[in-house]
mmCIF file of C-alpha atoms and ligand atoms in Angstrom:
data_model
loop_
_atom_site.group_PDB
_atom_site.id
_atom_site.type_symbol
_atom_site.label_atom_id
_atom_site.label_comp_id
_atom_site.label_asym_id
_atom_site.label_seq_id
_atom_site.Cartn_x
_atom_site.Cartn_y
_atom_site.Cartn_z
ATOM 1 C CA SER A 368 0.000 0.000 0.000
ATOM 2 C CA GLY A 369 0.955 3.664 -0.101
ATOM 3 C CA LEU A 370 1.355 6.107 2.769
ATOM 4 C CA HIS A 371 -2.227 7.419 2.922
ATOM 5 C CA THR A 372 -3.782 3.979 2.588
ATOM 6 C CA ALA A 373 -1.573 2.701 5.407
ATOM 7 C CA ALA A 374 -2.329 5.758 7.585
ATOM 8 C CA VAL A 375 -6.077 5.226 7.198
ATOM 9 C CA ALA A 376 -5.692 1.539 8.075
ATOM 10 C CA LYS A 377 -3.999 2.733 11.311
ATOM 11 C CA GLY A 378 -7.041 4.880 12.140
ATOM 12 C CA LYS A 379 -5.587 8.223 10.963
ATOM 13 C CA LEU A 380 -7.537 10.619 8.744
ATOM 14 C CA TYR A 381 -4.808 11.189 6.176
ATOM 15 C CA PHE A 382 -1.208 11.254 5.063
ATOM 16 C CA GLY A 383 -0.582 14.258 2.833
ATOM 17 C CA SER A 384 1.809 16.720 1.245
ATOM 18 C CA ALA A 385 2.212 20.435 0.749
ATOM 19 C CA THR A 386 2.320 21.690 -2.813
ATOM 20 C CA ASP A 387 2.573 24.991 -4.663
ATOM 21 C CA ASN A 388 1.003 26.409 -7.819
ATOM 22 C CA SER A 389 4.237 26.725 -9.793
ATOM 23 C CA GLU A 390 4.920 22.994 -9.341
ATOM 24 C CA LEU A 391 1.697 21.843 -10.990
ATOM 25 C CA THR A 392 2.952 22.431 -14.547
ATOM 26 C CA ASP A 393 5.455 19.581 -13.959
ATOM 27 C CA THR A 394 3.398 16.609 -15.132
ATOM 28 C CA ALA A 395 5.536 13.933 -13.458
ATOM 29 C CA TYR A 396 5.249 15.897 -10.212
ATOM 30 C CA LEU A 397 1.496 16.260 -10.604
ATOM 31 C CA THR A 398 1.024 12.551 -11.301
ATOM 32 C CA GLN A 399 2.562 11.649 -7.940
ATOM 33 C CA LEU A 400 0.749 14.455 -6.077
ATOM 34 C CA ASN A 401 -2.511 13.040 -7.461
ATOM 35 C CA ASN A 402 -1.636 9.542 -6.224
ATOM 36 C CA THR A 403 -4.220 9.103 -3.492
ATOM 37 C CA ASP A 404 -2.652 5.838 -2.353
ATOM 38 C CA ASP A 405 0.172 8.035 -0.939
ATOM 39 C CA PHE A 406 -1.591 11.388 -0.428
ATOM 40 C CA GLY A 407 -5.111 11.775 0.927
ATOM 41 C CA GLN A 408 -4.538 15.425 1.803
ATOM 42 C CA ILE A 409 -2.764 18.481 0.397
ATOM 43 C CA THR A 410 -1.797 21.910 1.783
ATOM 44 C CA PRO A 411 -1.086 25.021 -0.309
ATOM 45 C CA GLY A 412 2.479 26.038 0.564
ATOM 46 C CA ASN A 413 1.961 29.703 -0.271
ATOM 47 C CA SER A 414 -1.267 30.480 -2.089
ATOM 48 C CA GLN A 415 -3.587 31.055 0.865
ATOM 49 C CA LYS A 416 -1.254 33.423 2.689
ATOM 50 C CA TRP A 417 -2.247 37.018 3.406
ATOM 51 C CA ASP A 418 0.086 38.613 0.813
ATOM 52 C CA THR A 419 -1.403 36.425 -1.930
ATOM 53 C CA ILE A 420 -5.065 36.692 -0.958
ATOM 54 C CA GLU A 421 -5.384 40.300 0.224
ATOM 55 C CA PRO A 422 -2.440 42.224 -1.288
ATOM 56 C CA THR A 423 -4.408 45.476 -1.036
ATOM 57 C CA GLN A 424 -6.766 46.155 1.843
ATOM 58 C CA ASN A 425 -10.199 44.666 1.242
ATOM 59 C CA GLN A 426 -9.318 43.428 -2.283
ATOM 60 C CA PHE A 427 -9.359 39.668 -2.255
ATOM 61 C CA SER A 428 -7.687 37.474 -4.840
ATOM 62 C CA TYR A 429 -8.508 33.786 -4.624
ATOM 63 C CA THR A 430 -7.253 32.568 -8.003
ATOM 64 C CA LYS A 431 -4.116 30.770 -6.801
ATOM 65 C CA GLY A 432 -5.662 29.347 -3.655
ATOM 66 C CA ASP A 433 -8.631 28.078 -5.637
ATOM 67 C CA VAL A 434 -6.344 26.101 -7.960
ATOM 68 C CA ILE A 435 -5.130 24.043 -4.993
ATOM 69 C CA ALA A 436 -8.600 23.777 -3.432
ATOM 70 C CA ASN A 437 -10.039 22.581 -6.752
ATOM 71 C CA LEU A 438 -7.241 20.048 -7.173
ATOM 72 C CA ALA A 439 -8.028 18.613 -3.740
ATOM 73 C CA LYS A 440 -11.695 18.394 -4.684
ATOM 74 C CA ALA A 441 -10.960 16.715 -8.020
ATOM 75 C CA ASN A 442 -8.753 14.139 -6.291
ATOM 76 C CA ASP A 443 -11.055 13.677 -3.288
ATOM 77 C CA GLN A 444 -8.156 14.736 -1.034
ATOM 78 C CA LYS A 445 -8.634 16.671 2.186
ATOM 79 C CA LEU A 446 -7.356 20.251 2.179
ATOM 80 C CA ARG A 447 -5.474 21.776 5.101
ATOM 81 C CA CYS A 448 -5.871 25.509 4.732
ATOM 82 C CA HIS A 449 -2.785 27.599 5.556
ATOM 83 C CA THR A 450 -2.682 30.255 7.052
ATOM 84 C CA LEU A 451 -4.745 33.219 8.329
ATOM 85 C CA VAL A 452 -2.643 35.217 10.804
ATOM 86 C CA TRP A 453 1.162 35.048 10.522
ATOM 87 C CA HIS A 454 3.925 37.642 10.872
ATOM 88 C CA SER A 455 5.549 36.514 7.602
ATOM 89 C CA GLN A 456 4.311 36.890 4.012
ATOM 90 C CA LEU A 457 2.166 39.818 5.073
ATOM 91 C CA PRO A 458 1.449 42.562 2.541
ATOM 92 C CA SER A 459 3.162 45.835 3.476
ATOM 93 C CA TRP A 460 -0.170 47.544 4.118
ATOM 94 C CA VAL A 461 -0.457 45.246 7.142
ATOM 95 C CA SER A 462 3.163 44.948 8.295
ATOM 96 C CA SER A 463 4.005 48.644 7.810
ATOM 97 C CA GLY A 464 0.569 50.154 8.350
ATOM 98 C CA THR A 465 -0.280 52.675 11.038
ATOM 99 C CA TRP A 466 -2.661 50.870 13.342
ATOM 100 C CA THR A 467 -4.605 51.239 16.515
ATOM 101 C CA ASN A 468 -5.909 48.326 18.531
ATOM 102 C CA ALA A 469 -9.364 48.830 17.002
ATOM 103 C CA THR A 470 -8.301 49.278 13.370
ATOM 104 C CA LEU A 471 -5.983 46.263 13.312
ATOM 105 C CA ILE A 472 -8.590 44.051 14.978
ATOM 106 C CA ALA A 473 -11.075 45.183 12.328
ATOM 107 C CA ALA A 474 -8.641 44.515 9.446
ATOM 108 C CA MET A 475 -7.698 41.107 10.859
ATOM 109 C CA LYS A 476 -11.320 40.107 11.374
ATOM 110 C CA ASN A 477 -12.205 41.289 7.871
ATOM 111 C CA HIS A 478 -9.395 39.163 6.408
ATOM 112 C CA ILE A 479 -10.363 36.081 8.404
ATOM 113 C CA THR A 480 -14.082 36.421 7.700
ATOM 114 C CA ASN A 481 -13.601 36.829 3.962
ATOM 115 C CA VAL A 482 -11.094 34.031 3.556
ATOM 116 C CA VAL A 483 -12.804 31.481 5.796
ATOM 117 C CA THR A 484 -16.162 32.232 4.164
ATOM 118 C CA HIS A 485 -14.669 31.836 0.669
ATOM 119 C CA TYR A 486 -13.224 28.401 1.521
ATOM 120 C CA LYS A 487 -16.158 27.270 3.671
ATOM 121 C CA GLY A 488 -16.755 23.577 3.067
ATOM 122 C CA ASP A 489 -13.405 23.121 1.317
ATOM 123 C CA CYS A 490 -11.031 22.890 4.273
ATOM 124 C CA TYR A 491 -10.619 20.101 6.790
ATOM 125 C CA ALA A 492 -8.752 22.598 8.986
ATOM 126 C CA TRP A 493 -7.399 26.137 9.086
ATOM 127 C CA ASP A 494 -4.076 27.128 10.590
ATOM 128 C CA VAL A 495 -5.670 30.189 12.211
ATOM 129 C CA VAL A 496 -2.556 31.538 13.914
ATOM 130 C CA ASN A 497 0.922 30.517 12.788
ATOM 131 C CA GLU A 498 4.231 30.887 14.648
ATOM 132 C CA ALA A 499 3.168 33.326 17.396
ATOM 133 C CA LEU A 500 6.024 32.261 19.688
ATOM 134 C CA ASN A 501 9.739 32.881 20.140
ATOM 135 C CA GLU A 502 12.052 29.987 21.020
ATOM 136 C CA ASP A 503 11.986 30.906 24.738
ATOM 137 C CA GLY A 504 8.195 30.715 24.821
ATOM 138 C CA SER A 505 7.588 34.466 24.866
ATOM 139 C CA TYR A 506 5.274 35.988 22.272
ATOM 140 C CA ARG A 507 6.817 36.924 18.958
ATOM 141 C CA ASP A 508 6.881 40.687 18.499
ATOM 142 C CA SER A 509 4.646 40.776 15.405
ATOM 143 C CA ILE A 510 2.504 43.723 14.305
ATOM 144 C CA PHE A 511 -0.443 41.827 15.788
ATOM 145 C CA TYR A 512 1.199 41.337 19.191
ATOM 146 C CA GLN A 513 2.590 44.878 19.293
ATOM 147 C CA THR A 514 -0.751 46.453 18.493
ATOM 148 C CA ILE A 515 -3.318 44.145 20.074
ATOM 149 C CA GLY A 516 -1.375 42.091 22.624
ATOM 150 C CA PRO A 517 -1.958 38.347 23.152
ATOM 151 C CA ALA A 518 -5.714 38.844 22.729
ATOM 152 C CA TYR A 519 -5.193 38.868 18.957
ATOM 153 C CA ILE A 520 -4.973 35.081 19.170
ATOM 154 C CA PRO A 521 -8.398 34.314 20.698
ATOM 155 C CA ILE A 522 -9.936 37.132 18.631
ATOM 156 C CA ALA A 523 -8.643 35.419 15.462
ATOM 157 C CA PHE A 524 -9.994 32.016 16.537
ATOM 158 C CA ALA A 525 -13.408 33.494 17.387
ATOM 159 C CA ALA A 526 -13.622 35.220 13.985
ATOM 160 C CA ALA A 527 -12.726 31.994 12.160
ATOM 161 C CA ALA A 528 -15.311 29.997 14.120
ATOM 162 C CA ALA A 529 -17.979 32.586 13.379
ATOM 163 C CA ALA A 530 -17.280 32.345 9.629
ATOM 164 C CA ASP A 531 -17.286 28.525 9.538
ATOM 165 C CA PRO A 532 -18.414 26.644 12.648
ATOM 166 C CA ASP A 533 -17.498 23.258 11.109
ATOM 167 C CA VAL A 534 -13.853 23.685 10.079
ATOM 168 C CA LYS A 535 -11.170 22.576 12.550
ATOM 169 C CA LEU A 536 -9.204 25.510 13.950
ATOM 170 C CA TYR A 537 -5.496 25.015 14.667
ATOM 171 C CA TYR A 538 -2.601 26.805 16.301
ATOM 172 C CA ASN A 539 0.493 25.869 14.202
ATOM 173 C CA ASP A 540 4.183 26.271 15.086
ATOM 174 C CA TYR A 541 7.666 24.700 14.872
ATOM 175 C CA ASN A 542 9.961 23.453 17.660
ATOM 176 C CA ILE A 543 6.945 22.492 19.760
ATOM 177 C CA GLU A 544 7.319 18.747 19.038
ATOM 178 C CA SER A 545 9.145 17.916 22.265
ATOM 179 C CA SER A 546 8.947 19.379 25.756
ATOM 180 C CA GLY A 547 10.463 22.753 26.587
ATOM 181 C CA SER A 548 9.538 26.400 26.991
ATOM 182 C CA LYS A 549 8.071 26.749 23.503
ATOM 183 C CA ALA A 550 5.905 23.607 23.756
ATOM 184 C CA MET A 551 4.697 24.809 27.175
ATOM 185 C CA ALA A 552 3.834 28.192 25.651
ATOM 186 C CA ALA A 553 1.890 26.444 22.852
ATOM 187 C CA GLN A 554 -0.124 24.641 25.537
ATOM 188 C CA ASN A 555 -0.728 28.023 27.164
ATOM 189 C CA ILE A 556 -2.033 29.367 23.830
ATOM 190 C CA VAL A 557 -4.595 26.559 23.747
ATOM 191 C CA LYS A 558 -5.635 27.484 27.298
ATOM 192 C CA LEU A 559 -5.711 31.204 26.435
ATOM 193 C CA VAL A 560 -8.095 30.638 23.516
ATOM 194 C CA GLN A 561 -10.241 28.358 25.654
ATOM 195 C CA SER A 562 -10.271 30.918 28.492
ATOM 196 C CA TYR A 563 -11.773 33.492 26.123
ATOM 197 C CA GLY A 564 -14.547 31.018 25.339
ATOM 198 C CA ALA A 565 -13.341 30.666 21.748
ATOM 199 C CA LYS A 566 -13.041 27.371 19.887
ATOM 200 C CA ILE A 567 -9.656 25.746 19.233
ATOM 201 C CA ASP A 568 -9.615 22.221 17.838
ATOM 202 C CA GLY A 569 -6.002 21.392 17.239
ATOM 203 C CA VAL A 570 -2.297 22.015 17.538
ATOM 204 C CA GLY A 571 -0.230 21.712 14.365
ATOM 205 C CA LEU A 572 3.335 20.516 14.822
ATOM 206 C CA GLN A 573 5.308 21.751 11.831
ATOM 207 C CA ALA A 574 8.173 19.310 12.505
ATOM 208 C CA HIS A 575 10.917 20.877 10.392
ATOM 209 C CA PHE A 576 13.568 18.558 11.789
ATOM 210 C CA ILE A 577 17.292 17.961 11.266
ATOM 211 C CA VAL A 578 18.796 14.532 10.532
ATOM 212 C CA GLY A 579 20.477 13.242 13.697
ATOM 213 C CA SER A 580 18.858 15.760 16.035
ATOM 214 C CA THR A 581 15.206 14.905 15.552
ATOM 215 C CA PRO A 582 13.473 14.482 18.942
ATOM 216 C CA SER A 583 13.112 10.842 19.982
ATOM 217 C CA GLN A 584 9.827 9.001 19.646
ATOM 218 C CA SER A 585 9.318 9.040 23.422
ATOM 219 C CA SER A 586 9.961 12.764 23.793
ATOM 220 C CA GLN A 587 7.529 13.503 20.956
ATOM 221 C CA ALA A 588 5.006 11.081 22.515
ATOM 222 C CA SER A 589 5.060 12.859 25.877
ATOM 223 C CA VAL A 590 4.377 16.276 24.387
ATOM 224 C CA LEU A 591 1.630 14.849 22.147
ATOM 225 C CA SER A 592 -0.151 13.541 25.219
ATOM 226 C CA ALA A 593 0.213 16.942 26.923
ATOM 227 C CA TYR A 594 -1.623 18.616 24.011
ATOM 228 C CA ALA A 595 -4.224 15.849 23.913
ATOM 229 C CA ALA A 596 -4.881 16.357 27.641
ATOM 230 C CA LEU A 597 -6.113 19.867 26.809
ATOM 231 C CA GLY A 598 -8.885 18.368 24.685
ATOM 232 C CA VAL A 599 -7.435 19.208 21.261
ATOM 233 C CA GLU A 600 -6.301 17.011 18.389
ATOM 234 C CA ILE A 601 -2.784 17.095 16.964
ATOM 235 C CA ALA A 602 -1.469 16.942 13.408
ATOM 236 C CA TYR A 603 2.032 16.910 11.998
ATOM 237 C CA THR A 604 1.591 19.703 9.471
ATOM 238 C CA GLU A 605 4.928 20.424 7.720
ATOM 239 C CA LEU A 606 7.182 17.424 8.339
ATOM 240 C CA ASP A 607 10.604 17.357 6.684
ATOM 241 C CA ILE A 608 14.047 16.315 7.951
ATOM 242 C CA ARG A 609 16.978 18.165 6.419
ATOM 243 C CA MET A 610 20.668 17.314 6.298
ATOM 244 C CA THR A 611 23.929 19.028 5.448
ATOM 245 C CA LEU A 612 24.622 18.181 1.807
ATOM 246 C CA PRO A 613 25.837 16.070 0.155
ATOM 247 C CA SER A 614 23.511 13.272 1.100
ATOM 248 C CA THR A 615 25.332 10.032 2.004
ATOM 249 C CA ASP A 616 24.087 6.492 2.700
ATOM 250 C CA ALA A 617 24.687 7.072 6.417
ATOM 251 C CA LEU A 618 22.688 10.308 6.426
ATOM 252 C CA LEU A 619 19.866 8.688 4.459
ATOM 253 C CA ALA A 620 19.784 5.811 6.974
ATOM 254 C CA GLN A 621 19.613 8.250 9.905
ATOM 255 C CA GLN A 622 16.927 10.224 8.074
ATOM 256 C CA LYS A 623 14.898 7.030 7.713
ATOM 257 C CA THR A 624 15.210 6.443 11.487
ATOM 258 C CA ASP A 625 14.169 10.026 12.239
ATOM 259 C CA TYR A 626 11.109 9.861 9.951
ATOM 260 C CA THR A 627 10.188 6.461 11.398
ATOM 261 C CA ASN A 628 10.335 7.698 15.005
ATOM 262 C CA THR A 629 8.261 10.781 14.217
ATOM 263 C CA VAL A 630 5.553 8.906 12.344
ATOM 264 C CA ALA A 631 5.508 6.230 15.065
ATOM 265 C CA ALA A 632 4.845 8.934 17.697
ATOM 266 C CA CYS A 633 1.750 10.031 15.773
ATOM 267 C CA VAL A 634 0.617 6.454 15.202
ATOM 268 C CA ALA A 635 0.827 5.726 18.941
ATOM 269 C CA GLU A 636 -1.221 8.789 19.972
ATOM 270 C CA LYS A 637 -4.939 8.447 19.326
ATOM 271 C CA SER A 638 -5.402 12.245 19.194
ATOM 272 C CA CYS A 639 -2.785 12.611 16.429
ATOM 273 C CA ILE A 640 -5.036 12.597 13.381
ATOM 274 C CA GLY A 641 -2.737 12.980 10.385
ATOM 275 C CA ILE A 642 0.660 13.765 8.935
ATOM 276 C CA THR A 643 1.603 16.211 6.173
ATOM 277 C CA ILE A 644 5.079 16.428 4.633
ATOM 278 C CA TRP A 645 6.228 19.879 3.452
ATOM 279 C CA ASP A 646 6.320 18.732 -0.147
ATOM 280 C CA TRP A 647 7.235 15.213 -1.146
ATOM 281 C CA THR A 648 10.267 15.719 -3.422
ATOM 282 C CA ASP A 649 13.640 17.327 -2.735
ATOM 283 C CA LYS A 650 13.208 19.084 -6.087
ATOM 284 C CA TYR A 651 10.706 21.562 -4.647
ATOM 285 C CA SER A 652 11.687 21.673 -0.978
ATOM 286 C CA TRP A 653 11.920 25.107 0.673
ATOM 287 C CA VAL A 654 15.027 24.054 2.627
ATOM 288 C CA PRO A 655 17.948 24.883 0.274
ATOM 289 C CA ASN A 656 16.563 28.395 -0.305
ATOM 290 C CA THR A 657 16.533 29.093 3.431
ATOM 291 C CA PHE A 658 19.449 27.048 4.816
ATOM 292 C CA SER A 659 22.463 27.319 2.566
ATOM 293 C CA GLY A 660 24.226 23.958 2.091
ATOM 294 C CA GLN A 661 21.311 21.958 3.510
ATOM 295 C CA GLY A 662 18.538 20.012 1.834
ATOM 296 C CA ALA A 663 17.495 16.480 0.827
ATOM 297 C CA ALA A 664 14.760 16.792 3.465
ATOM 298 C CA CYS A 665 11.916 14.942 1.709
ATOM 299 C CA PRO A 666 11.056 11.230 1.343
ATOM 300 C CA TRP A 667 11.539 11.340 -2.452
ATOM 301 C CA ASP A 668 14.739 12.645 -4.082
ATOM 302 C CA GLU A 669 14.933 15.383 -6.728
ATOM 303 C CA ASN A 670 14.485 12.742 -9.486
ATOM 304 C CA TYR A 671 11.316 11.452 -7.797
ATOM 305 C CA ALA A 672 12.923 8.208 -6.578
ATOM 306 C CA LYS A 673 11.779 7.006 -3.171
ATOM 307 C CA LYS A 674 14.462 7.343 -0.483
ATOM 308 C CA PRO A 675 14.944 5.042 2.530
ATOM 309 C CA ALA A 676 12.779 7.527 4.483
ATOM 310 C CA TYR A 677 9.760 6.458 2.408
ATOM 311 C CA THR A 678 10.128 2.844 3.537
ATOM 312 C CA GLY A 679 10.578 4.006 7.133
ATOM 313 C CA ILE A 680 7.376 6.051 7.059
ATOM 314 C CA LEU A 681 5.446 3.226 5.418
ATOM 315 C CA SER A 682 6.577 0.648 7.952
ATOM 316 C CA ALA A 683 5.815 2.995 10.889
ATOM 317 C CA LEU A 684 2.302 3.239 9.420
ATOM 318 C CA GLY A 685 2.095 -0.564 9.386
ATOM 319 C CA GLY A 686 2.233 -0.775 5.592
ATOM 320 C CA THR A 687 4.404 -2.909 3.372
HETATM 321 O O1 LIG B 1065 6.668 33.915 -6.150
HETATM 322 C C1 LIG B 1065 7.959 34.549 -6.113
HETATM 323 C C2 LIG B 1065 8.559 34.618 -7.489
HETATM 324 O O2 LIG B 1065 7.760 35.417 -8.309
HETATM 325 C C3 LIG B 1065 9.978 35.191 -7.365
HETATM 326 O O3 LIG B 1065 10.589 35.159 -8.605
HETATM 327 C C4 LIG B 1065 10.794 34.360 -6.391
HETATM 328 C C5 LIG B 1065 12.196 34.930 -6.181
HETATM 329 O O4 LIG B 1065 12.659 34.758 -4.873
HETATM 330 O O5 LIG B 1065 10.150 34.331 -5.146
HETATM 331 C C6 LIG B 1065 8.863 33.749 -5.197
HETATM 332 O O6 LIG B 1065 8.304 33.791 -3.914
HETATM 333 C C7 LIG B 1065 8.828 32.842 -2.989
HETATM 334 C C8 LIG B 1065 7.692 31.972 -2.492
HETATM 335 O O7 LIG B 1065 8.146 31.100 -1.498
HETATM 336 C C9 LIG B 1065 7.071 31.136 -3.621
HETATM 337 O O8 LIG B 1065 8.003 30.246 -4.131
HETATM 338 C C10 LIG B 1065 9.446 33.602 -1.825
HETATM 339 O O9 LIG B 1065 10.601 34.299 -2.263
HETATM 340 C C11 LIG B 1065 9.827 32.623 -0.717
HETATM 341 O O10 LIG B 1065 10.248 33.356 0.431
HETATM 342 C C12 LIG B 1065 8.634 31.779 -0.352
HETATM 343 O O11 LIG B 1065 9.064 30.826 0.613
HETATM 344 C C13 LIG B 1065 8.032 30.182 1.317
HETATM 345 C C14 LIG B 1065 8.202 30.436 2.800
HETATM 346 O O12 LIG B 1065 7.201 29.724 3.507
HETATM 347 C C15 LIG B 1065 8.115 31.900 3.160
HETATM 348 O O13 LIG B 1065 8.230 32.086 4.537
HETATM 349 C C16 LIG B 1065 8.111 28.704 1.020
HETATM 350 O O14 LIG B 1065 7.821 28.456 -0.356
HETATM 351 C C17 LIG B 1065 7.098 27.964 1.902
HETATM 352 O O15 LIG B 1065 7.298 26.571 1.735
HETATM 353 C C18 LIG B 1065 7.345 28.339 3.357
HETATM 354 O O16 LIG B 1065 6.432 27.652 4.156
HETATM 355 C C19 LIG B 1065 6.543 27.897 5.566
HETATM 356 C C20 LIG B 1065 5.145 27.752 6.144
HETATM 357 O O17 LIG B 1065 4.242 28.601 5.490
HETATM 358 C C21 LIG B 1065 5.153 28.031 7.648
HETATM 359 N N1 LIG B 1065 6.138 27.228 8.328
HETATM 360 C C22 LIG B 1065 7.494 27.270 7.776
HETATM 361 C C23 LIG B 1065 7.466 26.924 6.294
HETATM 362 C C24 LIG B 1065 8.871 26.826 5.738
HETATM 363 O O18 LIG B 1065 9.493 28.089 5.744
#
């Protein structure tokens, strides 16, 4: 079987991949993305972000996001919608605007209401707030935090729930996959939203890991159960495991171990509902553009051959 088929047999909702509009003209790429034996879910890597959808205030542009949403529909794949409120990939009218508490709340609510309403019925989940935390667990000093304070988070969740009461609402971040200050702060965000009486359904663990320093299965398992204890589900939302290039047999073997341990942590936790890799082929990974000299983070190589990591994921999902 493939990865999604095996994940479903283990009681998960999906195994999926991120993708991006520019990649869809590559027919060999598209053929594999459409393979629902491996991928029962897709996430747009860029095309639902604020700078794409609302580049000018109150002018909404859904063309690129709709391409991915329509592809998911055509393939009968779930769509994870990404992302509503994030400090990055903001249009300059937001990031460099002159705001008061009231005007930024109004602009943020207007964005959320429009976007969630447009995609109502299309998304399994929305990443409502993305990356609100610093590594030490303090709040990131975004325009939203500076202007509104921590209340921007529950206000965003309440606006999303009002626009679509059925979609799952997630807080999504990286380096919250094992215990520490940042994972504790993510738990506090769940409690903060709940304390405002707003709905939060899930925590998204991005899981942008490094070969050889990926958290162990047991340390991931203990933090998964801490999130689950708050009454929310968990998803691995952006999994990839990068290495310093060039890739060697030893690094590929360690990468397989690291993928296996991560997937096994999700399999073992009932509240962990699915896993998304942040694109499936090294050809289109974000990693080399951000971390010079690093890459080879995906389960398929740049020529679309399956790497040892693929077999590790499949076996952790109980497939053969
Ligand atoms: O579209 C332009 C293109 O016109 C231009 O020629 C080119 C030149 O640099 O840039 C293109 O835009 C790039 C865009 O990806 C689309 O490819 C941006 O420069 C680049 O910064 C952007 O990177 C994205 C990154 O988020 C931005 O922060 C990655 O593709 C995307 O995979 C990545 O995804 C994030 C998640 O949303 C949140 N978690 C971390 C994750 C990895 O950084």
